[in-house]
Every structure is written in structure tokens, then in C-alpha cells.
CSV table of C-alpha atoms in Angstrom, one decimal:
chain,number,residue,atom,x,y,z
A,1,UNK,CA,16.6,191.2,-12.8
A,2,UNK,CA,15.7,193.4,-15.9
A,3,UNK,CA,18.5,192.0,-17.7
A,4,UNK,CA,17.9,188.4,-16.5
A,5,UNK,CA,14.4,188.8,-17.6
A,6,UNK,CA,15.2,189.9,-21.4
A,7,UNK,CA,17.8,186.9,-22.0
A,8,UNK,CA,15.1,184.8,-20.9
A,9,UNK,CA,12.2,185.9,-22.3
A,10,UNK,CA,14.4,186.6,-25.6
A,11,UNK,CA,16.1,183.0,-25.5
A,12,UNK,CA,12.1,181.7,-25.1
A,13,UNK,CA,10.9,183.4,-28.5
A,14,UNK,CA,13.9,182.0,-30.1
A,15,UNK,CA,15.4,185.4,-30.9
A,16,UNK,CA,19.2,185.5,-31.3
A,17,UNK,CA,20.7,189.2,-29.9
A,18,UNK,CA,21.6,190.2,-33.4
A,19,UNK,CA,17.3,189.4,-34.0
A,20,UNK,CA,15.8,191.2,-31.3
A,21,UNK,CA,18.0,194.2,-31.9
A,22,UNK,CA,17.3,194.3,-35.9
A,23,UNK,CA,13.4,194.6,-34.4
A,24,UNK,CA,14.2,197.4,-32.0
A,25,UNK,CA,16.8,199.4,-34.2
A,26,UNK,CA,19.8,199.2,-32.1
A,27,UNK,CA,23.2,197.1,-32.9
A,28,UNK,CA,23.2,194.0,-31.4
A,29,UNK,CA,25.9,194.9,-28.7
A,30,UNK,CA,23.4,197.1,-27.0
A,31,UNK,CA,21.2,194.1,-26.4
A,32,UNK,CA,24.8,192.6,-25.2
A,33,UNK,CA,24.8,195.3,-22.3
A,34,UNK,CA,21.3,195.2,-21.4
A,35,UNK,CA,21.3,191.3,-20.8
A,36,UNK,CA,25.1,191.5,-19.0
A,37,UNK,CA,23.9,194.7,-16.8
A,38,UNK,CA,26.1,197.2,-18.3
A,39,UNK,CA,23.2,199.4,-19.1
A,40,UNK,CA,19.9,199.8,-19.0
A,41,UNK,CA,17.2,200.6,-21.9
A,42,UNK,CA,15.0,203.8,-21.6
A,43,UNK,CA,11.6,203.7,-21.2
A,44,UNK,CA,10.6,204.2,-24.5
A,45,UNK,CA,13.2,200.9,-25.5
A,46,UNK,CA,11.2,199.3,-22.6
A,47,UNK,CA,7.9,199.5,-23.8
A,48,UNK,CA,9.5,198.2,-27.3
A,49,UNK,CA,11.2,195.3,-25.4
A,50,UNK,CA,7.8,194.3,-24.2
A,51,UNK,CA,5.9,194.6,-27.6
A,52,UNK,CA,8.3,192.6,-29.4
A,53,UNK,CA,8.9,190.3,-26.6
A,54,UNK,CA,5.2,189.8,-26.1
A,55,UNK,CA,5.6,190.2,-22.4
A,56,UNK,CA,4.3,193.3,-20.3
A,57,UNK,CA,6.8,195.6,-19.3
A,58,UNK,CA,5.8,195.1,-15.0
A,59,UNK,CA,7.3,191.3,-16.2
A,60,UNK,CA,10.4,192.3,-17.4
A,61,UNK,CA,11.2,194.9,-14.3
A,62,UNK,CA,9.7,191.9,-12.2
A,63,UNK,CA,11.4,189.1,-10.9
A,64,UNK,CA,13.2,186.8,-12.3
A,65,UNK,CA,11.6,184.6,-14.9
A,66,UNK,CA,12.7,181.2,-15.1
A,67,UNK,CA,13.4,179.4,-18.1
A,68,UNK,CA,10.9,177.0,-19.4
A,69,UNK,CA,11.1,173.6,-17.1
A,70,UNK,CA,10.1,170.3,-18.4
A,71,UNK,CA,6.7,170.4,-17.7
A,72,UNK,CA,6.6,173.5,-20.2
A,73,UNK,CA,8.0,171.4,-22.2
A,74,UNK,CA,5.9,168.7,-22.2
A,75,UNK,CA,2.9,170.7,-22.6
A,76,UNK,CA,4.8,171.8,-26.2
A,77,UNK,CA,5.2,168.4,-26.6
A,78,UNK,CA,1.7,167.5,-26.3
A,79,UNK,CA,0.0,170.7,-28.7
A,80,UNK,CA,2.7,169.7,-31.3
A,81,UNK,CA,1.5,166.0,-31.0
A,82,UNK,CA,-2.2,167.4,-31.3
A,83,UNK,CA,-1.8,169.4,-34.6
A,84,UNK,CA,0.3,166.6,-36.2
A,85,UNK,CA,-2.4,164.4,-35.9
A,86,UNK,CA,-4.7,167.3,-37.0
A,87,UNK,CA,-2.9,167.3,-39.8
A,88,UNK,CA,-2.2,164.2,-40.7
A,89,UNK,CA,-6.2,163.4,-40.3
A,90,UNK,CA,-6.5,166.6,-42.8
A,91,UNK,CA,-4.3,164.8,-45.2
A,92,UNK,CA,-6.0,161.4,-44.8
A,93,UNK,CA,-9.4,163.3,-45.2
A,94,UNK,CA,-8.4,164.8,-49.1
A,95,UNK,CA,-6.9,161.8,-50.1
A,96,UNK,CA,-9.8,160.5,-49.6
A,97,UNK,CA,-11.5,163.4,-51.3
A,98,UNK,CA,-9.7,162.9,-54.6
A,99,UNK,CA,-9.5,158.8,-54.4
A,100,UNK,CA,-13.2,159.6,-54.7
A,101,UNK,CA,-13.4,162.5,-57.0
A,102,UNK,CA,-11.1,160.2,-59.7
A,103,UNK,CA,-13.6,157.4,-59.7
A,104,UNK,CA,-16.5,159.7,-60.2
A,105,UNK,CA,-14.4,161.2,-63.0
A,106,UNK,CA,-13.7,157.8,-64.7
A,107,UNK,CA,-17.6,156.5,-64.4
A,108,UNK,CA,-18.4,160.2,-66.2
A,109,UNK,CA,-16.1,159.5,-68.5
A,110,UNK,CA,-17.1,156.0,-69.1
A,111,UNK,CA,-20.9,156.8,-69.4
A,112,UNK,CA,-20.6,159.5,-72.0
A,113,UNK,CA,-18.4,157.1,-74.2
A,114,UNK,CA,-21.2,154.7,-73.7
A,115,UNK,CA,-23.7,157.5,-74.7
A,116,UNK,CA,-22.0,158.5,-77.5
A,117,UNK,CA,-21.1,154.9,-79.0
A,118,UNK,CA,-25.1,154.2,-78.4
A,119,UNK,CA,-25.8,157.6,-80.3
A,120,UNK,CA,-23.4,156.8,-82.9
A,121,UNK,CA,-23.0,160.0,-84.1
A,122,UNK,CA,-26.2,161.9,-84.9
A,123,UNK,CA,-25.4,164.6,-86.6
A,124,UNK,CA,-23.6,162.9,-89.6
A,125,UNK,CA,-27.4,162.4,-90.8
A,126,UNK,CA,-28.9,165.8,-89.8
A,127,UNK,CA,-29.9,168.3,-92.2
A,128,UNK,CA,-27.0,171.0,-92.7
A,129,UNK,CA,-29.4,173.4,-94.3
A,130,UNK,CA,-30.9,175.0,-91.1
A,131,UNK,CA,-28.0,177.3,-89.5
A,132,UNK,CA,-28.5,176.1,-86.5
A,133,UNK,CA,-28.6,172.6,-86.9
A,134,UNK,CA,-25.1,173.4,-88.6
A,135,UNK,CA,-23.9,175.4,-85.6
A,136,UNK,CA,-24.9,172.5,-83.0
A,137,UNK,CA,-23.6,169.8,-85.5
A,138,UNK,CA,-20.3,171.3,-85.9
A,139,UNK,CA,-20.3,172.0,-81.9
A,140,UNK,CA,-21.1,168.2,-81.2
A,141,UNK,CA,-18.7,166.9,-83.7
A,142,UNK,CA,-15.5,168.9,-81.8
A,143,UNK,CA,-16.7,167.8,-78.6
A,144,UNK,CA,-17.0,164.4,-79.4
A,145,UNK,CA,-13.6,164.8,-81.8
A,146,UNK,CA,-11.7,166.4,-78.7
A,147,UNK,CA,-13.7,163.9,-76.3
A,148,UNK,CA,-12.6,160.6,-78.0
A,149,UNK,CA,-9.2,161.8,-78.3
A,150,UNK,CA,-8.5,163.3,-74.7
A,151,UNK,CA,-10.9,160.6,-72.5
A,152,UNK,CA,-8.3,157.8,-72.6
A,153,UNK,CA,-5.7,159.8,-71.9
A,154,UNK,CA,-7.6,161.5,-68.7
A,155,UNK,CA,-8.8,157.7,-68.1
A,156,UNK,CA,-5.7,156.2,-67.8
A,157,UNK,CA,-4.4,159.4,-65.5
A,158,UNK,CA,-7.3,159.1,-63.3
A,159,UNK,CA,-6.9,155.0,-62.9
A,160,UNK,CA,-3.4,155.7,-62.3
A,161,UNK,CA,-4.4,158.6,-59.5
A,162,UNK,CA,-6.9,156.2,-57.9
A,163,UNK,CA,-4.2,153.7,-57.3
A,164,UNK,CA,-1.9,156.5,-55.7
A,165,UNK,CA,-4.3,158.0,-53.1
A,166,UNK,CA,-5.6,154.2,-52.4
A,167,UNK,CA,-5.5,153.6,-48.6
A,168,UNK,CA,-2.2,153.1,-47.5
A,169,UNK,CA,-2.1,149.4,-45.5
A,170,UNK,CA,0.6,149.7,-42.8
């Protein structure tokens, strides 16, 4: 029975020999003997067994467990069918998220264009005398120096991302 009940219970995890006895720290042919019958593991190995195993030691010195029939495996069947479509909802979801993000991100980057083409640059007219006018001059020429310069590149990235993460016709 007991060494029914750890090739069973082993095989179920998906442990190899060589596996469960690299977690217990024995060689893999003691695992050999216990699951052929030619010897038995102590009680301190038994209580190890069951930890690793995941299964309470009055199970293993129990009867004989059967293997997993094909209604367990159905019931597998059915979670794993469950989280795919959890996940593939999740992945539908932020798709979505960025399709949505990118078009706010191209009408921001449209509207300050448009506000800086009505502005038409302000602060080539401004007094430079003041420090401070100088300081938030020279700050609003870089951004819109950087801004004009970087915006159609981000533009034409986002327009390209919007057309990626489109919904998906099937």
C-alpha cells in the first residue's frame, strides 16, 4: 500500500524519482525501493514524504489511492478552460486600455500643437531684462524646440500603435 501510494501520489504532482528524492535528500534509487517495496522510509522520511507530496501521512499508510480517472480529468480540463478565458478577457481588456490611451495621447498631442501654432511663440517678443521672464522664456523655447521635434515622431508611433491594438475582426 505505502509504496503504491507514493508512485501515485508522486506520478500526480508530476515528480520524476530522481525529483522527489533531490527534495528529500536521498539518491533516487531509495525512492526506487520504497515505491517497488524493498524498503520502507522512517518516520521522520514519512512525515517528509507527506510535506512535499502535499498529502497527510494517515493517506499514504492508507489505502490504495487511485490514479486520477477521467472525470479528474475533466474537472482539469474545465479550470484550465476557465483561466484561459480569464486570460484571454485580461488581454482583450488592456488592449483595449492602450488602443484608448494612444488616441488620448495623439488628441494631447494635437491640441498643444494647435496651442502653440495659435500662440505663435510668445516669448520671442517678451522683455529679456527681467530674470525671470528670461528663465521662463528660455524654459518655453526648449519645450516647444524639443516638442516640435519629438510630437511627430511620438504621433506617427501612436497612430501606428492604434492600428495594432484595433479590435481584431475574426
Amino acid at each position: 500500500m505505502l509504496n503504491e501510494n507514493i508512485k501515485t501520489i508522486r506520478k500526480s504532482k508530476g515528480l520524476s524519482q530522481e525529483e522527489l528524492a533531490i527534495k528529500l535528500n536521498v539518491v533516487r534509487q531509495t525512492v526506487s525501493k520504497w515505491e517497488n517495496g524493498l524498503s520502507v522510509p522512517d518516520s521522520d522520511l514519512l512525515i517528509s514524504i507527506s510535506e512535499v507530496l502535499e498529502t497527510p501521512v494517515s493517506i499514504l499508510l492508507g489505502e490504495t489511492v487511485a490514479a486520477p480517472q477521467g472525470d479528474d480529468l475533466k474537472t482539469i480540463s474545465e479550470k484550465l478552460e476557465v483561466i484561459n478565458l480569464q486570460l484571454a478577457r485580461r488581454k482583450t481588456a488592456r488592449r483595449k486600455a492602450l488602443h484608448w490611451l494612444l488616441i488620448a495621447l495623439c488628441a494631447v498631442i494635437v491640441m498643444i500643437f494647435s496651442a502653440l501654432v495659435i500662440l505663435d511663440s510668445p516669448y520671442l517678443g517678451w522683455n529679456y531684462n527681467d530674470p525671470e521672464t528670461a528663465v521662463f522664456g528660455a524654459v518655453f523655447h526648449v519645450f516647444e524646440y524639443l516638442f516640435i521635434r519629438l510630437a511627430p515622431i511620438i504621433l506617427i508611433g501612436a497612430v501606428v500603435g492604434i492600428f495594432l491594438t484595433r479590435k481584431q475582426e475574426h
